[in-house]
PDB file of C-alpha atoms in Angstrom:
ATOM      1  CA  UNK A 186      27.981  -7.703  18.040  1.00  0.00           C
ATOM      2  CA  UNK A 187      27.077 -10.900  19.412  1.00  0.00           C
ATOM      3  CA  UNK A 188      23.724  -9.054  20.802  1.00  0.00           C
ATOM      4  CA  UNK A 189      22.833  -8.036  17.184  1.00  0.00           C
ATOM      5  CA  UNK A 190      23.315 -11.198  15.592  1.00  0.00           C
ATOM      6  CA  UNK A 191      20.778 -13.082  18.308  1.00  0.00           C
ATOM      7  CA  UNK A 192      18.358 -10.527  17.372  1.00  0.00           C
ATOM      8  CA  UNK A 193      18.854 -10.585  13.863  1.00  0.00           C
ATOM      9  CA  UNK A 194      18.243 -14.632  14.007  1.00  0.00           C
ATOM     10  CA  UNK A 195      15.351 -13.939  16.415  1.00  0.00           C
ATOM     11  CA  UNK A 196      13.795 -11.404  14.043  1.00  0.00           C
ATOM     12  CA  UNK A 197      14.252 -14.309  10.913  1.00  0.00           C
ATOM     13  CA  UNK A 198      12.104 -16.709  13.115  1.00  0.00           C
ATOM     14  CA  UNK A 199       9.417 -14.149  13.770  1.00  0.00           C
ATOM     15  CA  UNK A 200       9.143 -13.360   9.945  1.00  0.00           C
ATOM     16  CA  UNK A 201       9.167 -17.151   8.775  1.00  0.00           C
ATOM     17  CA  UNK A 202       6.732 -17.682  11.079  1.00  0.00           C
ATOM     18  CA  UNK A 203       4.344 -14.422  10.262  1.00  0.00           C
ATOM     19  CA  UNK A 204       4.909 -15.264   6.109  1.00  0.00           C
ATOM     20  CA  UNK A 205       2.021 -15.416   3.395  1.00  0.00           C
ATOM     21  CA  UNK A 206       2.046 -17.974   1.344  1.00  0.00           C
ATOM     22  CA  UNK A 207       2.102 -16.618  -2.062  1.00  0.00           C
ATOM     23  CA  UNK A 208      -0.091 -18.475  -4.506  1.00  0.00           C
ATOM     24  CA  UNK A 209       1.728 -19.196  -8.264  1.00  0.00           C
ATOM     25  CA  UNK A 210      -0.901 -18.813 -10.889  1.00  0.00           C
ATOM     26  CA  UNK A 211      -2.272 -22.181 -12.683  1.00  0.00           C
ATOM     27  CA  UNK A 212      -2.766 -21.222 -16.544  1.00  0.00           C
ATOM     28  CA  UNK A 213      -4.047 -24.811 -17.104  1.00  0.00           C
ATOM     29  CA  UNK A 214      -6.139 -24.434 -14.226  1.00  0.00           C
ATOM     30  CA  UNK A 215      -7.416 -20.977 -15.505  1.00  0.00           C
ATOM     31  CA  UNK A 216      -7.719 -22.726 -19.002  1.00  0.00           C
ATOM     32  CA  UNK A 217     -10.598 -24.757 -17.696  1.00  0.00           C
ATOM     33  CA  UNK A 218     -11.903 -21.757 -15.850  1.00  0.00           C
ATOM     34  CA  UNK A 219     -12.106 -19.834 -18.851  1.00  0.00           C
ATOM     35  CA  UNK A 220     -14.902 -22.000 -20.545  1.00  0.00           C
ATOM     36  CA  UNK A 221     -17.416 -19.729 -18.545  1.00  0.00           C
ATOM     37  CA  UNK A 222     -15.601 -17.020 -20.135  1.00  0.00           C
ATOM     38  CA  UNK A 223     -15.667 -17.991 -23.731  1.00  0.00           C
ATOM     39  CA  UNK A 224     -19.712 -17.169 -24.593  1.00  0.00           C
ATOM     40  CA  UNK A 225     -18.535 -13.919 -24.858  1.00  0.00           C
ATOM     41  CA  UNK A 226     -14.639 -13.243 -24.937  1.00  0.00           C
ATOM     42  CA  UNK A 227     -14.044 -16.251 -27.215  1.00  0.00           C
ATOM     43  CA  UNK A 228     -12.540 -19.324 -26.803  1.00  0.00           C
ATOM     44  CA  UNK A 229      -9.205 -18.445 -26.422  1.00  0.00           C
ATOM     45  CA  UNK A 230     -10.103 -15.046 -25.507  1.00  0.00           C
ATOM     46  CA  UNK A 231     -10.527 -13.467 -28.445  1.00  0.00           C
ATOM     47  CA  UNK A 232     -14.370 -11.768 -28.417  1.00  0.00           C
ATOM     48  CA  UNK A 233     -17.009 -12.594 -30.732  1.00  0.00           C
ATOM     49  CA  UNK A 234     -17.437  -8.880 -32.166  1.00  0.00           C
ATOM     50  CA  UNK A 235     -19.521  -7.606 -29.494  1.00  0.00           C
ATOM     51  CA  UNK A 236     -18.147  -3.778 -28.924  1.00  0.00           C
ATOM     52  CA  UNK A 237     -18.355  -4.163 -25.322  1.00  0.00           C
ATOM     53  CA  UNK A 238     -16.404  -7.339 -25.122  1.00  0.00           C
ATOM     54  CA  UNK A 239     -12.555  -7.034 -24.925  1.00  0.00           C
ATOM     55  CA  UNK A 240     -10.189  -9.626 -26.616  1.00  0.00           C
ATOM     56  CA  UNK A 241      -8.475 -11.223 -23.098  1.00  0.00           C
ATOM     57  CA  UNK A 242      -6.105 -12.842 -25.207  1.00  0.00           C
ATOM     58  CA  UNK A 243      -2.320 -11.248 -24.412  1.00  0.00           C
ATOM     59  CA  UNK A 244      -3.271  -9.041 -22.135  1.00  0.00           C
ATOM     60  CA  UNK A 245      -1.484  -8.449 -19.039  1.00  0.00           C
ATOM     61  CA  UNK A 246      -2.330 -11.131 -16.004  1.00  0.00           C
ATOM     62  CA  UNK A 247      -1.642  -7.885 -13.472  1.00  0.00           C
ATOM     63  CA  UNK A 248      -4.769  -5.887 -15.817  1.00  0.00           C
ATOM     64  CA  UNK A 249      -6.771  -8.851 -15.882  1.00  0.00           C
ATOM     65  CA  UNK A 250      -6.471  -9.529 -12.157  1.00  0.00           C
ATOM     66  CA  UNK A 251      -7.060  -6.310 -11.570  1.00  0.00           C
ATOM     67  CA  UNK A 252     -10.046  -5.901 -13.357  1.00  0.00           C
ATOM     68  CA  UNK A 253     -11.936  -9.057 -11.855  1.00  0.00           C
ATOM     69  CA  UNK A 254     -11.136  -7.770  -8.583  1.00  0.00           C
ATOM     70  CA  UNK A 255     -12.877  -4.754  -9.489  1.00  0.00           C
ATOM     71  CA  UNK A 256     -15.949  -6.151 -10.855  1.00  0.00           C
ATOM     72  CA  UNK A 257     -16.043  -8.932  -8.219  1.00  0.00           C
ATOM     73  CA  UNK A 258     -15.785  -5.493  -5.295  1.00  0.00           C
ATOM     74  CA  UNK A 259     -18.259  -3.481  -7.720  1.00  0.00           C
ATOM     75  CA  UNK A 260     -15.967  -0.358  -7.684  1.00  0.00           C
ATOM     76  CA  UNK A 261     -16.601  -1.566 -11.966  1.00  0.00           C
ATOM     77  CA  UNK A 262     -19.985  -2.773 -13.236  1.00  0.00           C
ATOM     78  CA  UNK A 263     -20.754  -4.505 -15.683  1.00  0.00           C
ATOM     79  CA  UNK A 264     -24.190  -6.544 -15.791  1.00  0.00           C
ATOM     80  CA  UNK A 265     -22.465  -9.809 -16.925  1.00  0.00           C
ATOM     81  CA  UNK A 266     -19.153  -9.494 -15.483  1.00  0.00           C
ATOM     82  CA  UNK A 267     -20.060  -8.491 -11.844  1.00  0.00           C
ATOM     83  CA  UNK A 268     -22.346 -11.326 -11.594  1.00  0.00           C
ATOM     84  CA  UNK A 269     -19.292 -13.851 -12.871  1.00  0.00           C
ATOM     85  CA  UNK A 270     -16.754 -11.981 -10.865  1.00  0.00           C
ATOM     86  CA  UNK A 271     -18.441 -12.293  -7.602  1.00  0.00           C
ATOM     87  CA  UNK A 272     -18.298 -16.159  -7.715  1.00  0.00           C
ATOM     88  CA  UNK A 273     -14.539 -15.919  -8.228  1.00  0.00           C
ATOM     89  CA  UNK A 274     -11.618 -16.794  -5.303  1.00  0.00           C
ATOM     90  CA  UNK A 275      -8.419 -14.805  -5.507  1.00  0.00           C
ATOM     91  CA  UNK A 276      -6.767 -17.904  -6.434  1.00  0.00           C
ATOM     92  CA  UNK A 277      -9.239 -18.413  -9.525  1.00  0.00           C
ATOM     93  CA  UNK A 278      -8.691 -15.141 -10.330  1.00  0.00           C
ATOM     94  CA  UNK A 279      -5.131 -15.451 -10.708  1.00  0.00           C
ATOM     95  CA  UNK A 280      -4.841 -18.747 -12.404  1.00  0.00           C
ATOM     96  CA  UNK A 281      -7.892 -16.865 -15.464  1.00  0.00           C
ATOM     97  CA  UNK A 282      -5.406 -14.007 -15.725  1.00  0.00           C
ATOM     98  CA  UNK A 283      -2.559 -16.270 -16.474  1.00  0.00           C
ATOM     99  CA  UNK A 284      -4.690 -18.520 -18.694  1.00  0.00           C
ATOM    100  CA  UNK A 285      -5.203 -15.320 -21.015  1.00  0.00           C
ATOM    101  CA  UNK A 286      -2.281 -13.609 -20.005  1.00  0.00           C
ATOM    102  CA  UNK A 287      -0.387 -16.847 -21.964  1.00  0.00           C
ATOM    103  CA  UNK A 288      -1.901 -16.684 -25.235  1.00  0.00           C
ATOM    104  CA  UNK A 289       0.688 -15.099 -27.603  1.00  0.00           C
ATOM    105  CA  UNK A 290      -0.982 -12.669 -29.964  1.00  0.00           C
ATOM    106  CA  UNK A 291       0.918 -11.742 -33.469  1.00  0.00           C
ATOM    107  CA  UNK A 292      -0.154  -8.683 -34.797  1.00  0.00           C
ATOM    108  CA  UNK A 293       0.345  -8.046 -38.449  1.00  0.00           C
ATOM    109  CA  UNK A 294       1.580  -4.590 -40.113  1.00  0.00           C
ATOM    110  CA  UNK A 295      -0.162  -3.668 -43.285  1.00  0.00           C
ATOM    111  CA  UNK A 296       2.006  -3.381 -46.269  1.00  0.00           C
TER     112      UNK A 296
END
């Protein structure tokens, strides 16, 4: 037993040691980020009627992240959006999809 516990405290070192630091989005950060954005998607993300220019606003950080990754990798293309994406950091990234992720949408049912 007494084995086990030394290795047990051992193997806690090794893994505090080896950790990632996990980054916590910034919406106000991605707030002031997201002027680039708003030409096209709006200013607070909702798009100025172009067809090929999704409202941001509400959507899910995890679909936004994902997405900029994508464009920023190329596996999605886009003429404007790969070119913005590849100037992006993960961290900048993040903080946008939070930004947009944190604008509450109401929607409206029609009588």
């Amino acid at each position: 037993m007494k084995n086990w516990t030394h290795f047990s405290l051992a193997m806690a070192a090794i893994l505090s040691l080896t950790a990632t630091t996990v980054y916590a989005a910034n919406a106000e950060n991605g707030r002031k980020l997201a002027r680039q954005c708003s030409v096209c998607h709006g200013k607070i993300g909702i798009s100025r009627g172009d067809p090929e220019v999704p409202n941001l606003a509400g959507q899910s950080s995890l679909y936004i992240e994902k997405s900029l990754k994508d464009f920023r990798s190329g596996i999605r293309e886009d003429r404007r959006m790969t070119l913005l994406a590849k100037g992006l950091s993960d961290a900048d990234i993040k903080d946008l999809s939070a930004w947009f992720a944190s604008i509450q949408i109401t929607a409206v049912a029609p009588d």
